[in-house]
Amino acid sequence: MAQQRLRHAGKRFILKRMEHPRTGQIAVIFVSQRTGLEAAEYVAAAEAMAQLAAAQPGYAGVDSVRDTDGLGITISYWADEASAMAWRDHPEHARIRDLGRARWYDWYTLDVTRVERGYRWTRG
């Protein structure tokens, strides 16, 4: 947690800035539309990729949602660019990516960015 000291009207204040846990990480944002074909095979492959990704150096987590029409958003987080690129180049990931293009997705987009800041809120 970063601190900054300020002086105003003769009083001293310490401001504390909470760092978001994802600040500085690489976010790989995968938005996709499923074909609906081979649902059981897709689920098995997705689960296998989630487990494999989690075992990679630099893996920092994932958030994923999919609606009933097959539109999904998955954001994987990586400690640095090298870790994200190593996951992109992993041979098993590349094999499953090719299957996804051939069978499971109508389309997808992929964006890679660095998390500059973030906020969290939870109903207490």
CSV table of C-alpha atoms in Angstrom, one decimal:
chain,number,residue,atom,x,y,z
A,1,MET,CA,0.0,0.0,0.0
A,2,ALA,CA,1.5,3.3,-1.1
A,3,GLN,CA,1.4,6.3,1.2
A,4,GLN,CA,1.6,10.0,0.5
A,5,ARG,CA,2.1,12.7,3.2
A,6,LEU,CA,0.3,16.0,2.8
A,7,ARG,CA,0.2,19.2,4.8
A,8,HIS,CA,-2.9,21.4,4.7
A,9,ALA,CA,-3.8,24.3,7.0
A,10,GLY,CA,-1.0,23.4,9.4
A,11,LYS,CA,-2.3,19.8,9.7
A,12,ARG,CA,-0.5,16.7,8.4
A,13,PHE,CA,-2.4,14.0,6.6
A,14,ILE,CA,-1.3,10.6,5.4
A,15,LEU,CA,-3.2,9.3,2.3
A,16,LYS,CA,-3.1,5.6,1.7
A,17,ARG,CA,-3.7,4.3,-1.8
A,18,MET,CA,-4.7,0.7,-2.1
A,19,GLU,CA,-3.1,-1.2,-5.0
A,20,HIS,CA,-5.5,-3.4,-6.9
A,21,PRO,CA,-4.2,-6.9,-6.9
A,22,ARG,CA,-4.2,-7.1,-10.7
A,23,THR,CA,-2.3,-3.8,-11.3
A,24,GLY,CA,0.6,-4.4,-13.6
A,25,GLN,CA,-0.6,-7.8,-14.7
A,26,ILE,CA,-1.2,-8.8,-18.4
A,27,ALA,CA,-4.9,-9.4,-19.2
A,28,VAL,CA,-5.7,-11.6,-22.2
A,29,ILE,CA,-9.4,-10.9,-23.1
A,30,PHE,CA,-11.0,-13.6,-25.2
A,31,VAL,CA,-14.5,-12.9,-26.5
A,32,SER,CA,-16.1,-15.8,-28.4
A,33,GLN,CA,-19.3,-17.1,-30.0
A,34,ARG,CA,-19.8,-20.9,-29.7
A,35,THR,CA,-21.1,-22.9,-32.5
A,36,GLY,CA,-23.1,-25.1,-30.1
A,37,LEU,CA,-21.5,-28.2,-31.7
A,38,GLU,CA,-19.9,-31.0,-29.7
A,39,ALA,CA,-20.9,-29.4,-26.3
A,40,ALA,CA,-19.4,-32.3,-24.2
A,41,GLU,CA,-16.1,-32.2,-26.0
A,42,TYR,CA,-15.9,-28.5,-25.7
A,43,VAL,CA,-16.6,-28.5,-22.0
A,44,ALA,CA,-13.9,-31.2,-21.5
A,45,ALA,CA,-11.4,-29.2,-23.5
A,46,ALA,CA,-12.2,-26.0,-21.7
A,47,GLU,CA,-11.7,-27.7,-18.3
A,48,ALA,CA,-8.4,-29.2,-19.4
A,49,MET,CA,-7.2,-25.8,-20.7
A,50,ALA,CA,-8.2,-24.1,-17.4
A,51,GLN,CA,-6.2,-26.7,-15.4
A,52,LEU,CA,-3.2,-26.5,-17.7
A,53,ALA,CA,-3.2,-22.7,-17.7
A,54,ALA,CA,-3.3,-22.6,-13.9
A,55,ALA,CA,-0.2,-24.8,-13.8
A,56,GLN,CA,1.9,-22.4,-16.0
A,57,PRO,CA,4.5,-20.1,-14.6
A,58,GLY,CA,3.1,-16.6,-14.3
A,59,TYR,CA,-0.5,-17.6,-14.3
A,60,ALA,CA,-2.5,-15.2,-12.0
A,61,GLY,CA,-6.1,-16.2,-12.5
A,62,VAL,CA,-9.1,-16.2,-14.7
A,63,ASP,CA,-12.6,-14.7,-14.9
A,64,SER,CA,-15.1,-16.3,-17.4
A,65,VAL,CA,-18.8,-16.1,-18.3
A,66,ARG,CA,-20.9,-17.4,-21.1
A,67,ASP,CA,-24.6,-16.7,-21.8
A,68,THR,CA,-27.2,-19.1,-23.0
A,69,ASP,CA,-26.7,-18.1,-26.6
A,70,GLY,CA,-23.0,-19.1,-26.5
A,71,LEU,CA,-21.4,-15.7,-26.2
A,72,GLY,CA,-18.5,-15.8,-23.8
A,73,ILE,CA,-15.9,-13.6,-22.3
A,74,THR,CA,-12.8,-15.1,-20.6
A,75,ILE,CA,-10.1,-12.9,-19.2
A,76,SER,CA,-6.9,-14.7,-18.1
A,77,TYR,CA,-4.3,-12.8,-16.1
A,78,TRP,CA,-0.6,-13.2,-16.3
A,79,ALA,CA,2.3,-11.9,-14.2
A,80,ASP,CA,4.1,-10.5,-17.3
A,81,GLU,CA,4.1,-10.5,-21.1
A,82,ALA,CA,6.5,-13.4,-21.3
A,83,SER,CA,4.2,-15.6,-19.3
A,84,ALA,CA,1.2,-14.7,-21.5
A,85,MET,CA,3.2,-15.4,-24.6
A,86,ALA,CA,4.4,-18.7,-23.3
A,87,TRP,CA,0.8,-19.7,-22.7
A,88,ARG,CA,-0.1,-18.6,-26.2
A,89,ASP,CA,2.7,-20.8,-27.6
A,90,HIS,CA,2.1,-23.8,-25.4
A,91,PRO,CA,1.8,-26.9,-27.7
A,92,GLU,CA,-1.4,-28.3,-26.1
A,93,HIS,CA,-3.0,-24.9,-26.0
A,94,ALA,CA,-2.2,-24.4,-29.7
A,95,ARG,CA,-3.7,-27.8,-30.5
A,96,ILE,CA,-7.0,-27.0,-28.6
A,97,ARG,CA,-7.0,-23.5,-30.2
A,98,ASP,CA,-7.0,-25.2,-33.6
A,99,LEU,CA,-9.9,-27.5,-32.6
A,100,GLY,CA,-11.8,-24.4,-31.4
A,101,ARG,CA,-11.4,-22.7,-34.8
A,102,ALA,CA,-12.4,-25.9,-36.6
A,103,ARG,CA,-15.3,-26.9,-34.5
A,104,TRP,CA,-16.4,-24.9,-31.5
A,105,TYR,CA,-16.3,-21.2,-32.4
A,106,ASP,CA,-18.1,-19.1,-35.0
A,107,TRP,CA,-15.7,-16.3,-34.2
A,108,TYR,CA,-13.6,-14.9,-31.5
A,109,THR,CA,-11.5,-11.8,-30.7
A,110,LEU,CA,-8.5,-11.6,-28.5
A,111,ASP,CA,-7.1,-8.5,-26.9
A,112,VAL,CA,-4.0,-8.3,-24.7
A,113,THR,CA,-3.5,-5.4,-22.4
A,114,ARG,CA,-1.7,-4.4,-19.2
A,115,VAL,CA,-4.0,-3.7,-16.1
A,116,GLU,CA,-3.2,-0.1,-15.2
A,117,ARG,CA,-5.7,0.2,-12.3
A,118,GLY,CA,-8.8,-1.6,-11.0
A,119,TYR,CA,-11.5,-1.4,-8.4
A,120,ARG,CA,-13.4,-3.9,-6.4
A,121,TRP,CA,-16.6,-3.6,-4.5
A,122,THR,CA,-18.5,-6.2,-2.6
A,123,ARG,CA,-21.9,-5.9,-0.9
A,124,GLY,CA,-21.2,-6.3,2.8
